Amino acid sequence: MAGSEDAAARVAAAVPRTVLCLIEELGAAGHAAYVVGGSLRDVLLGRPAKDWDLATDALPERILEVFAGSVYENAFGTVVVRRDGVPFEITTFRTDHDYADFRRPHRVTFGEDVVADLARRDFTVNAIAWGRAAGGQPVLVDPFHGIEDVEARILCAVGDPDARFREDALRMLRAVRLAAQLGLTVEAATLAAIRTNAGLVAHLSGERVGSELRRLLEARAPSVGLRLARETGLLAVIAPDLAAERGAAAHGIPGQDGWDHTLRTVDAVPADRPVVRLAALVHGIGAHRTAALLRRLRTPRAIADVVVELVPHHEFEVDPAITDAAVRRFIVRVGRDRVDDLFELRRADDIAGWPVADDAALATFRARIDAELAGGAALDLAALHIDGSDLIRELGATEGPALGRVLDDLLDRVIDEPALNERATLLRLAQGMLAAMDDEARA
Ligand code: ATP
Ligand code: MG
């Protein structure tokens, strides 16, 4: 009991004033109100809490009445109250019902009981509440021994794990994500139930799977969750190409297969580079399969485009003898905004395996790239000291694809030889190009 009293004191000290006020206001209106979910778990784990979500016995319309200016957030009756610009989600106690096709519930039933609300939650560490019944004193409500599990760093399903995963298959992906993110060990029966039911994640939408995977990649060491996902069979369902890396050779490195190499590469990318981490995850399966996988996982276009570009380019050669012009062409091929990501991926790949180029050679190459960029080398049409309207005005060229070709050719010449990027020179070159095109058309 001492553990739980200590936990209650720690939670009471951590709950922000604004949240206490919300509980207070619901209490004054005659309602029970509790902090629930991830924030309590995080506080008890000694991690910074993210969202302070509340649960209450007040029905949604009633919550709207109690808090002026509050609004519905979704179709499930969650109400959002803004305080000092921060949104707080308040949800009526509920019991979920009617799980169809192993996805989320089709309807919810509002309840009056915080314990029933906790019982529908996925894991014991997520099924703790702190707050008070109307008129009561604040208490911790922990019917599933979540505090014990927090202290033992164990992730354990609430109730019968098999039944819970059949209700909602996403919970299995949440389990591997939470294990990695929070450094928890999945409890034996929970783990066994994931193995049994892994196939059910095939029923989930690509969007929900993709968003869990992206959250997993934000963990300090995603390999913890990725390894679990492979061992339990989840990975074979959501990304068979990745699961197939198990047992496949990797750069001929002894004692390491393709999957080991992938995991090491992912972990070697800093956590604040999620796009590069995603690229690291898929770097062994090639650009084509990567594109298909990212589409299936409904990866936002801006992220998918970068990843698909990084994968084929990351094995670039580092030849100290290359010319400055070749360095500039490399930047153009990769895209100047991608250079940083590409080197980050390459560095991780080298750390995880046999470095193809040594660190010093890579650093020298990088310095040459940076020098070109700092020197303002013309690398795109916008940097040419001439444009289409100059060619029309000065040389009588006409709008059309031929004009575009001339500009592209000029850029090629300038990338090779920056001194040519000068108005009079470019006009002279363009004149020659246009004349050659004319001859060609006449022939
Ligand atoms: P994070 O801190 O990364 O946001 P979280 O556990 O808070 O993790 P949320 O998606 O914000 O995750 O969910 C809030 C709470 O809702 C969880 O702590 C859990 O109690 C409950 N919950 C979320 N998803 C499910 C689910 N699929 N099944 C049962 N309960 C769930
Ligand atoms: Mg949360």
Short mmCIF file of C-alpha atoms and ligand atoms in Angstrom, two decimals:
data_model
loop_
_atom_site.label_atom_id
_atom_site.label_comp_id
_atom_site.label_asym_id
_atom_site.label_seq_id
_atom_site.Cartn_x
_atom_site.Cartn_y
_atom_site.Cartn_z
CA MET A 1 0.00 0.00 0.00
CA ALA A 2 2.96 2.27 0.71
CA GLY A 3 3.86 2.12 -2.97
CA SER A 4 0.43 3.30 -3.98
CA GLU A 5 0.37 6.13 -1.40
CA ASP A 6 3.71 7.29 -2.69
CA ALA A 7 2.35 7.05 -6.25
CA ALA A 8 -0.71 9.12 -5.30
CA ALA A 9 1.52 11.81 -3.82
CA ARG A 10 3.72 11.87 -6.91
CA VAL A 11 0.71 12.18 -9.20
CA ALA A 12 -0.87 14.91 -7.06
CA ALA A 13 2.35 16.88 -7.27
CA ALA A 14 2.60 16.47 -11.04
CA VAL A 15 -0.94 17.32 -12.13
CA PRO A 16 -0.89 20.88 -13.52
CA ARG A 17 -3.00 23.60 -11.93
CA THR A 18 -5.14 23.97 -15.04
CA VAL A 19 -6.08 20.30 -14.88
CA LEU A 20 -6.94 20.58 -11.15
CA CYS A 21 -9.21 23.50 -12.05
CA LEU A 22 -11.03 21.43 -14.68
CA ILE A 23 -11.60 18.66 -12.10
CA GLU A 24 -12.74 21.33 -9.62
CA GLU A 25 -15.24 22.85 -12.05
CA LEU A 26 -16.75 19.48 -12.93
CA GLY A 27 -16.95 18.72 -9.19
CA ALA A 28 -18.73 22.01 -8.49
CA ALA A 29 -21.24 21.03 -11.19
CA GLY A 30 -21.87 17.76 -9.32
CA HIS A 31 -19.71 15.43 -11.42
CA ALA A 32 -16.93 12.94 -10.90
CA ALA A 33 -13.76 13.74 -12.81
CA TYR A 34 -10.44 11.90 -13.22
CA VAL A 35 -7.16 12.24 -15.03
CA VAL A 36 -6.77 9.06 -17.14
CA GLY A 37 -4.48 7.44 -19.67
CA GLY A 38 -0.95 8.10 -20.82
CA SER A 39 -0.11 11.14 -18.69
CA LEU A 40 -0.48 9.27 -15.37
CA ARG A 41 1.57 6.37 -16.70
CA ASP A 42 4.28 8.76 -17.86
CA VAL A 43 4.42 10.60 -14.53
CA LEU A 44 4.71 7.32 -12.64
CA LEU A 45 7.49 6.22 -15.01
CA GLY A 46 9.29 9.48 -14.34
CA ARG A 47 8.79 10.70 -17.91
CA PRO A 48 7.38 14.05 -18.99
CA ALA A 49 3.60 13.80 -19.45
CA LYS A 50 2.13 14.77 -22.83
CA ASP A 51 -1.65 15.14 -22.91
CA TRP A 52 -3.66 15.40 -19.73
CA ASP A 53 -6.89 13.64 -20.67
CA LEU A 54 -9.89 13.67 -18.34
CA ALA A 55 -12.81 11.28 -17.91
CA THR A 56 -16.09 12.18 -16.20
CA ASP A 57 -19.62 10.91 -15.55
CA ALA A 58 -21.01 14.09 -17.15
CA LEU A 59 -22.57 13.40 -20.56
CA PRO A 60 -21.07 15.23 -23.55
CA GLU A 61 -23.84 17.86 -23.75
CA ARG A 62 -23.38 18.48 -20.04
CA ILE A 63 -19.60 18.96 -20.43
CA LEU A 64 -20.32 21.56 -23.12
CA GLU A 65 -22.60 23.33 -20.62
CA VAL A 66 -20.05 23.31 -17.81
CA PHE A 67 -17.24 24.72 -19.96
CA ALA A 68 -18.12 27.78 -21.99
CA GLY A 69 -16.46 27.72 -25.39
CA SER A 70 -15.77 23.97 -25.38
CA VAL A 71 -16.40 21.98 -28.57
CA TYR A 72 -16.86 18.41 -29.78
CA GLU A 73 -13.65 16.93 -31.06
CA ASN A 74 -15.00 13.88 -32.88
CA ALA A 75 -18.11 11.81 -33.47
CA PHE A 76 -17.58 9.86 -30.23
CA GLY A 77 -18.55 12.64 -27.86
CA THR A 78 -15.06 13.74 -26.78
CA VAL A 79 -15.15 17.40 -25.76
CA VAL A 80 -12.17 19.73 -26.02
CA VAL A 81 -11.68 22.57 -23.52
CA ARG A 82 -8.95 25.14 -24.24
CA ARG A 83 -7.07 26.70 -21.35
CA ASP A 84 -4.21 29.12 -22.04
CA GLY A 85 -4.20 27.88 -25.61
CA VAL A 86 -3.74 24.25 -24.55
CA PRO A 87 -6.48 21.78 -25.56
CA PHE A 88 -7.69 19.30 -22.94
CA GLU A 89 -9.79 16.29 -23.94
CA ILE A 90 -12.69 15.41 -21.68
CA THR A 91 -14.50 12.16 -22.35
CA THR A 92 -17.57 10.68 -20.70
CA PHE A 93 -16.92 7.32 -18.96
CA ARG A 94 -17.69 4.66 -21.48
CA THR A 95 -17.83 0.97 -22.09
CA ASP A 96 -17.01 -0.14 -25.60
CA HIS A 97 -19.31 -2.44 -27.46
CA ASP A 98 -19.69 -4.41 -30.65
CA TYR A 99 -16.21 -4.88 -31.93
CA ALA A 100 -16.68 -5.78 -35.56
CA ASP A 101 -13.86 -7.11 -37.75
CA PHE A 102 -11.18 -6.73 -35.04
CA ARG A 103 -11.15 -2.97 -35.39
CA ARG A 104 -12.43 -0.21 -33.21
CA PRO A 105 -15.86 -0.38 -31.61
CA HIS A 106 -18.87 0.50 -33.72
CA ARG A 107 -20.74 2.17 -30.93
CA VAL A 108 -19.94 3.27 -27.42
CA THR A 109 -22.11 3.22 -24.36
CA PHE A 110 -21.65 5.93 -21.77
CA GLY A 111 -21.15 4.63 -18.25
CA GLU A 112 -21.27 6.11 -14.79
CA ASP A 113 -18.32 4.26 -13.47
CA VAL A 114 -14.62 5.04 -13.65
CA VAL A 115 -13.70 1.39 -13.07
CA ALA A 116 -15.71 0.26 -16.11
CA ASP A 117 -14.00 3.00 -18.11
CA LEU A 118 -10.60 1.71 -17.04
CA ALA A 119 -11.59 -1.89 -17.83
CA ARG A 120 -11.99 -1.10 -21.54
CA ARG A 121 -8.45 0.30 -21.77
CA ASP A 122 -5.67 -1.73 -23.35
CA PHE A 123 -2.87 -2.19 -20.79
CA THR A 124 -2.77 -2.04 -17.01
CA VAL A 125 -0.28 0.85 -17.04
CA ASN A 126 -2.78 2.77 -19.19
CA ALA A 127 -5.71 1.87 -16.93
CA ILE A 128 -5.02 4.06 -13.90
CA ALA A 129 -7.12 7.10 -12.90
CA TRP A 130 -6.51 9.92 -10.44
CA GLY A 131 -9.32 12.23 -9.39
CA ARG A 132 -12.48 12.20 -7.34
CA ALA A 133 -16.10 11.28 -7.19
CA ALA A 134 -18.46 14.28 -6.91
CA GLY A 135 -17.80 15.75 -3.44
CA GLY A 136 -15.04 13.26 -2.64
CA GLN A 137 -11.31 13.56 -1.98
CA PRO A 138 -8.79 12.92 -4.79
CA VAL A 139 -7.69 9.26 -4.98
CA LEU A 140 -5.79 6.94 -7.29
CA VAL A 141 -8.05 4.33 -8.87
CA ASP A 142 -6.02 1.31 -9.91
CA PRO A 143 -8.26 -1.76 -10.17
CA PHE A 144 -5.87 -3.66 -12.50
CA HIS A 145 -2.65 -3.11 -10.51
CA GLY A 146 -1.18 -0.78 -13.09
CA ILE A 147 1.08 0.89 -10.51
CA GLU A 148 2.66 -2.45 -9.65
CA ASP A 149 3.29 -3.03 -13.35
CA VAL A 150 4.72 0.46 -13.82
CA GLU A 151 7.12 -0.23 -10.99
CA ALA A 152 8.09 -3.61 -12.43
CA ARG A 153 8.26 -2.08 -15.93
CA ILE A 154 5.77 -4.62 -17.30
CA LEU A 155 3.26 -4.19 -20.11
CA CYS A 156 0.27 -6.40 -19.40
CA ALA A 157 -3.13 -6.48 -21.08
CA VAL A 158 -6.18 -5.57 -19.00
CA GLY A 159 -8.23 -8.78 -18.67
CA ASP A 160 -7.86 -11.74 -21.03
CA PRO A 161 -5.20 -10.71 -23.56
CA ASP A 162 -6.50 -13.06 -26.21
CA ALA A 163 -9.97 -11.54 -26.05
CA ARG A 164 -8.62 -7.98 -25.91
CA PHE A 165 -6.50 -8.45 -29.05
CA ARG A 166 -9.39 -10.07 -30.89
CA GLU A 167 -11.52 -7.02 -29.98
CA ASP A 168 -8.99 -4.61 -31.42
CA ALA A 169 -5.92 -5.87 -33.25
CA LEU A 170 -4.27 -2.45 -33.10
CA ARG A 171 -3.53 -3.12 -29.42
CA MET A 172 -0.86 -5.62 -30.49
CA LEU A 173 0.97 -2.91 -32.42
CA ARG A 174 0.46 -0.52 -29.52
CA ALA A 175 2.07 -3.15 -27.28
CA VAL A 176 5.31 -3.32 -29.27
CA ARG A 177 5.34 0.45 -29.69
CA LEU A 178 4.77 1.12 -25.97
CA ALA A 179 7.35 -1.51 -24.99
CA ALA A 180 9.98 0.29 -27.09
CA GLN A 181 8.88 3.82 -26.24
CA LEU A 182 8.61 3.26 -22.49
CA GLY A 183 11.21 0.53 -21.98
CA LEU A 184 8.67 -2.04 -20.76
CA THR A 185 8.82 -5.83 -20.94
CA VAL A 186 5.74 -7.47 -22.42
CA GLU A 187 4.26 -9.88 -19.87
CA ALA A 188 4.33 -13.57 -20.87
CA ALA A 189 0.61 -14.23 -21.43
CA THR A 190 0.22 -10.92 -23.25
CA LEU A 191 3.17 -11.80 -25.50
CA ALA A 192 1.79 -15.28 -26.17
CA ALA A 193 -1.56 -13.77 -27.15
CA ILE A 194 0.16 -11.46 -29.63
CA ARG A 195 1.81 -14.50 -31.24
CA THR A 196 -1.54 -16.25 -31.47
CA ASN A 197 -3.42 -13.30 -32.90
CA ALA A 198 -0.77 -11.52 -34.99
CA GLY A 199 -2.56 -12.41 -38.21
CA LEU A 200 -5.51 -10.20 -37.22
CA VAL A 201 -3.55 -7.02 -37.89
CA ALA A 202 -4.23 -7.74 -41.57
CA HIS A 203 -7.74 -6.38 -40.89
CA LEU A 204 -6.46 -2.97 -39.80
CA SER A 205 -6.39 0.02 -42.10
CA GLY A 206 -2.97 0.96 -43.49
CA GLU A 207 -3.42 4.34 -41.89
CA ARG A 208 -3.67 3.03 -38.32
CA VAL A 209 -0.78 0.60 -38.84
CA GLY A 210 1.35 3.32 -40.41
CA SER A 211 0.74 5.76 -37.61
CA GLU A 212 1.74 3.18 -34.94
CA LEU A 213 4.86 2.32 -36.93
CA ARG A 214 5.83 5.98 -37.16
CA ARG A 215 5.32 6.38 -33.42
CA LEU A 216 7.49 3.31 -32.84
CA LEU A 217 10.25 4.90 -34.90
CA GLU A 218 10.28 7.84 -32.48
CA ALA A 219 11.34 5.60 -29.58
CA ARG A 220 14.89 5.91 -28.31
CA ALA A 221 15.70 2.41 -29.56
CA PRO A 222 13.05 1.33 -32.08
CA SER A 223 14.86 -2.03 -32.48
CA VAL A 224 13.25 -3.16 -29.21
CA GLY A 225 9.77 -2.89 -30.73
CA LEU A 226 10.78 -3.95 -34.24
CA ARG A 227 12.43 -7.11 -32.91
CA LEU A 228 9.28 -7.90 -30.92
CA ALA A 229 7.16 -7.27 -33.99
CA ARG A 230 9.23 -9.73 -36.00
CA GLU A 231 9.39 -12.40 -33.33
CA THR A 232 5.65 -12.33 -32.73
CA GLY A 233 4.74 -12.49 -36.42
CA LEU A 234 3.30 -8.97 -36.59
CA LEU A 235 5.98 -7.79 -39.01
CA ALA A 236 5.33 -10.60 -41.48
CA VAL A 237 1.78 -9.29 -41.80
CA ILE A 238 2.42 -5.55 -42.00
CA ALA A 239 5.70 -5.60 -43.94
CA PRO A 240 6.59 -9.05 -45.34
CA ASP A 241 9.57 -7.60 -47.24
CA LEU A 242 11.14 -6.56 -43.93
CA ALA A 243 10.35 -9.84 -42.21
CA ALA A 244 12.11 -11.61 -45.10
CA GLU A 245 15.38 -9.86 -44.20
CA ARG A 246 15.67 -12.35 -41.35
CA GLY A 247 18.22 -14.93 -42.46
CA ALA A 248 19.15 -13.01 -45.61
CA ALA A 249 22.82 -12.10 -46.04
CA ALA A 250 23.84 -8.52 -45.27
CA HIS A 251 26.92 -7.14 -47.00
CA GLY A 252 28.52 -10.49 -46.15
CA ILE A 253 29.09 -9.39 -42.56
CA PRO A 254 29.69 -12.46 -40.38
CA GLY A 255 27.14 -13.09 -37.64
CA GLN A 256 24.69 -10.50 -38.93
CA ASP A 257 21.75 -11.01 -41.25
CA GLY A 258 19.80 -8.38 -43.18
CA TRP A 259 17.36 -7.83 -40.35
CA ASP A 260 20.10 -7.39 -37.71
CA HIS A 261 21.70 -4.86 -40.00
CA THR A 262 18.41 -3.00 -40.52
CA LEU A 263 17.76 -2.80 -36.76
CA ARG A 264 21.23 -1.47 -36.08
CA THR A 265 20.89 1.09 -38.83
CA VAL A 266 17.54 2.35 -37.48
CA ASP A 267 18.91 2.69 -33.95
CA ALA A 268 21.99 4.53 -35.24
CA VAL A 269 19.87 7.36 -36.64
CA PRO A 270 19.09 10.03 -34.01
CA ALA A 271 15.51 9.92 -32.72
CA ASP A 272 14.84 13.46 -33.89
CA ARG A 273 15.29 12.40 -37.53
CA PRO A 274 12.11 10.31 -38.04
CA VAL A 275 12.23 10.48 -41.84
CA VAL A 276 15.80 9.16 -41.93
CA ARG A 277 14.81 6.47 -39.44
CA LEU A 278 12.03 5.37 -41.77
CA ALA A 279 14.53 5.35 -44.64
CA ALA A 280 16.88 3.26 -42.49
CA LEU A 281 14.08 0.78 -41.81
CA VAL A 282 13.42 0.19 -45.51
CA HIS A 283 16.90 0.79 -46.96
CA GLY A 284 17.47 -2.89 -47.62
CA ILE A 285 14.33 -3.61 -49.65
CA GLY A 286 14.92 -1.22 -52.55
CA ALA A 287 13.10 1.84 -53.83
CA HIS A 288 10.31 -0.02 -55.62
CA ARG A 289 9.18 -2.14 -52.66
CA THR A 290 9.67 0.83 -50.37
CA ALA A 291 7.27 2.92 -52.44
CA ALA A 292 4.65 0.14 -52.34
CA LEU A 293 5.05 -0.36 -48.57
CA LEU A 294 4.82 3.36 -47.81
CA ARG A 295 1.71 3.65 -49.96
CA ARG A 296 0.11 0.77 -48.10
CA LEU A 297 0.91 2.43 -44.79
CA ARG A 298 -0.61 5.71 -46.00
CA THR A 299 2.62 7.55 -45.33
CA PRO A 300 2.19 11.28 -45.87
CA ARG A 301 3.35 12.17 -49.36
CA ALA A 302 6.04 14.62 -48.20
CA ILE A 303 7.69 11.88 -46.10
CA ALA A 304 7.29 9.05 -48.61
CA ASP A 305 8.85 11.09 -51.43
CA VAL A 306 11.97 11.79 -49.39
CA VAL A 307 12.36 8.18 -48.24
CA VAL A 308 11.98 6.81 -51.77
CA GLU A 309 14.71 9.22 -52.93
CA LEU A 310 17.09 8.42 -50.08
CA VAL A 311 17.04 4.65 -50.46
CA PRO A 312 18.60 4.35 -53.95
CA HIS A 313 21.13 7.13 -53.33
CA HIS A 314 22.57 6.13 -49.97
CA GLU A 315 25.23 3.80 -51.37
CA PHE A 316 26.92 6.64 -53.21
CA GLU A 317 30.59 6.24 -54.02
CA VAL A 318 33.13 8.40 -52.30
CA ASP A 319 35.99 8.91 -54.75
CA PRO A 320 38.53 11.48 -53.57
CA ALA A 321 39.60 12.00 -57.19
CA ILE A 322 36.24 13.29 -58.45
CA THR A 323 36.09 16.77 -59.94
CA ASP A 324 34.27 19.75 -58.46
CA ALA A 325 31.82 19.48 -61.36
CA ALA A 326 31.04 15.90 -60.32
CA VAL A 327 30.46 17.09 -56.75
CA ARG A 328 27.98 19.66 -58.07
CA ARG A 329 26.23 17.05 -60.21
CA PHE A 330 25.97 14.82 -57.13
CA ILE A 331 24.20 17.63 -55.25
CA VAL A 332 21.77 18.12 -58.14
CA ARG A 333 21.08 14.40 -58.44
CA VAL A 334 20.39 14.02 -54.71
CA GLY A 335 18.69 17.38 -54.25
CA ARG A 336 20.36 20.03 -52.10
CA ASP A 337 17.69 19.73 -49.38
CA ARG A 338 18.32 15.97 -49.15
CA VAL A 339 22.09 16.05 -48.68
CA ASP A 340 21.90 16.17 -44.92
CA ASP A 341 19.41 13.29 -44.67
CA LEU A 342 21.46 11.25 -47.09
CA PHE A 343 24.67 11.60 -45.08
CA GLU A 344 22.79 10.81 -41.88
CA LEU A 345 21.46 7.60 -43.45
CA ARG A 346 24.89 6.73 -44.83
CA ARG A 347 26.55 7.32 -41.46
CA ALA A 348 24.01 5.02 -39.75
CA ASP A 349 24.44 2.36 -42.43
CA ASP A 350 28.22 2.48 -41.95
CA ILE A 351 27.95 2.28 -38.16
CA ALA A 352 25.69 -0.75 -38.55
CA GLY A 353 27.90 -2.62 -40.97
CA TRP A 354 31.12 -2.56 -42.81
CA PRO A 355 31.86 1.01 -43.72
CA VAL A 356 32.04 1.24 -47.50
CA ALA A 357 34.04 4.45 -47.23
CA ASP A 358 35.97 5.47 -44.18
CA ASP A 359 34.82 8.35 -42.02
CA ALA A 360 37.57 10.67 -43.17
CA ALA A 361 36.73 10.21 -46.86
CA LEU A 362 33.06 10.83 -46.15
CA ALA A 363 33.87 13.96 -44.14
CA THR A 364 36.05 15.29 -46.94
CA PHE A 365 33.35 14.66 -49.52
CA ARG A 366 30.81 16.37 -47.28
CA ALA A 367 33.10 19.37 -46.85
CA ARG A 368 33.41 19.69 -50.62
CA ILE A 369 29.61 19.63 -50.96
CA ASP A 370 29.24 22.26 -48.25
CA ALA A 371 31.86 24.43 -49.92
CA GLU A 372 29.95 24.30 -53.24
CA LEU A 373 26.72 25.21 -51.49
CA ALA A 374 28.34 27.99 -49.47
CA GLY A 375 30.01 29.32 -52.60
CA GLY A 376 26.59 29.76 -54.18
CA ALA A 377 27.19 27.38 -57.10
CA ALA A 378 24.35 27.62 -59.64
CA LEU A 379 22.55 24.30 -59.32
CA ASP A 380 19.08 25.04 -60.64
CA LEU A 381 17.39 27.14 -63.31
CA ALA A 382 16.56 29.88 -60.83
CA ALA A 383 20.28 30.44 -60.28
CA LEU A 384 21.05 30.92 -63.99
CA HIS A 385 21.77 34.54 -64.81
CA ILE A 386 19.32 34.40 -67.66
CA ASP A 387 15.77 33.12 -68.09
CA GLY A 388 13.22 32.25 -70.78
CA SER A 389 11.99 35.81 -71.26
CA ASP A 390 15.59 36.97 -71.93
CA LEU A 391 15.89 34.41 -74.71
CA ILE A 392 12.56 35.53 -76.21
CA ARG A 393 13.41 39.21 -75.98
CA GLU A 394 17.06 39.11 -76.99
CA LEU A 395 17.19 36.19 -79.41
CA GLY A 396 13.64 36.07 -80.77
CA ALA A 397 13.13 32.57 -79.37
CA THR A 398 9.54 31.36 -79.05
CA GLU A 399 7.87 29.86 -76.00
CA GLY A 400 7.77 26.05 -75.99
CA PRO A 401 9.66 22.84 -75.16
CA ALA A 402 12.69 23.90 -77.23
CA LEU A 403 13.16 26.90 -74.97
CA GLY A 404 13.07 24.66 -71.91
CA ARG A 405 15.67 22.39 -73.47
CA VAL A 406 17.99 25.31 -74.12
CA LEU A 407 17.73 26.44 -70.49
CA ASP A 408 18.40 22.89 -69.25
CA ASP A 409 21.45 22.63 -71.50
CA LEU A 410 22.70 25.98 -70.25
CA LEU A 411 22.36 24.81 -66.68
CA ASP A 412 24.32 21.64 -67.50
CA ARG A 413 27.12 23.75 -68.92
CA VAL A 414 27.14 26.04 -65.90
CA ILE A 415 27.23 23.13 -63.46
CA ASP A 416 30.32 21.90 -65.31
CA GLU A 417 31.87 25.34 -65.57
CA PRO A 418 30.47 27.98 -63.16
CA ALA A 419 32.35 30.83 -64.88
CA LEU A 420 29.90 30.53 -67.79
CA ASN A 421 27.07 31.83 -65.60
CA GLU A 422 27.30 35.32 -66.94
CA ARG A 423 24.62 37.01 -69.03
CA ALA A 424 26.53 37.77 -72.24
CA THR A 425 28.18 34.35 -72.27
CA LEU A 426 24.88 32.56 -71.70
CA LEU A 427 23.20 34.53 -74.52
CA ARG A 428 26.02 33.60 -76.88
CA LEU A 429 25.76 29.92 -75.91
CA ALA A 430 21.99 29.99 -76.25
CA GLN A 431 22.23 31.53 -79.70
CA GLY A 432 24.40 28.67 -80.82
CA MET A 433 22.02 26.11 -79.35
CA LEU A 434 18.98 27.69 -81.01
CA ALA A 435 20.76 27.83 -84.37
CA ALA A 436 21.70 24.15 -84.07
CA MET A 437 18.07 23.29 -83.32
CA ASP A 438 16.90 25.25 -86.33
CA ASP A 439 19.33 23.39 -88.59
CA GLU A 440 18.14 20.11 -87.16
CA ALA A 441 14.47 21.04 -87.78
CA ARG A 442 15.24 22.05 -91.38
CA ALA A 443 17.19 18.92 -92.19
P1 ATP B 1 1.01 8.33 -25.98
O1 ATP B 1 1.55 8.79 -24.68
O2 ATP B 1 2.07 7.94 -26.95
O3 ATP B 1 -0.02 9.25 -26.55
P2 ATP B 1 -1.16 6.80 -25.04
O4 ATP B 1 -1.19 5.53 -24.28
O5 ATP B 1 -1.53 8.06 -24.33
O6 ATP B 1 0.28 6.95 -25.65
P3 ATP B 1 -3.29 7.43 -26.77
O7 ATP B 1 -3.53 6.95 -28.16
O8 ATP B 1 -3.10 8.86 -26.51
O9 ATP B 1 -2.02 6.60 -26.30
O10 ATP B 1 -4.47 6.84 -25.89
C1 ATP B 1 -4.85 7.36 -24.63
C2 ATP B 1 -5.40 6.25 -23.73
O11 ATP B 1 -6.54 5.63 -24.34
C3 ATP B 1 -4.42 5.11 -23.51
O12 ATP B 1 -3.54 5.37 -22.44
C4 ATP B 1 -5.34 3.95 -23.23
O13 ATP B 1 -5.81 4.01 -21.89
C5 ATP B 1 -6.52 4.21 -24.12
N1 ATP B 1 -6.43 3.57 -25.44
C6 ATP B 1 -5.90 4.09 -26.57
N2 ATP B 1 -6.00 3.24 -27.60
C7 ATP B 1 -6.64 2.14 -27.13
C8 ATP B 1 -7.07 0.90 -27.70
N3 ATP B 1 -6.84 0.61 -28.99
N4 ATP B 1 -7.71 0.03 -26.91
C9 ATP B 1 -7.94 0.31 -25.60
N5 ATP B 1 -7.57 1.44 -25.00
C10 ATP B 1 -6.92 2.35 -25.74
MG MG B 2 -1.71 10.09 -25.32
#
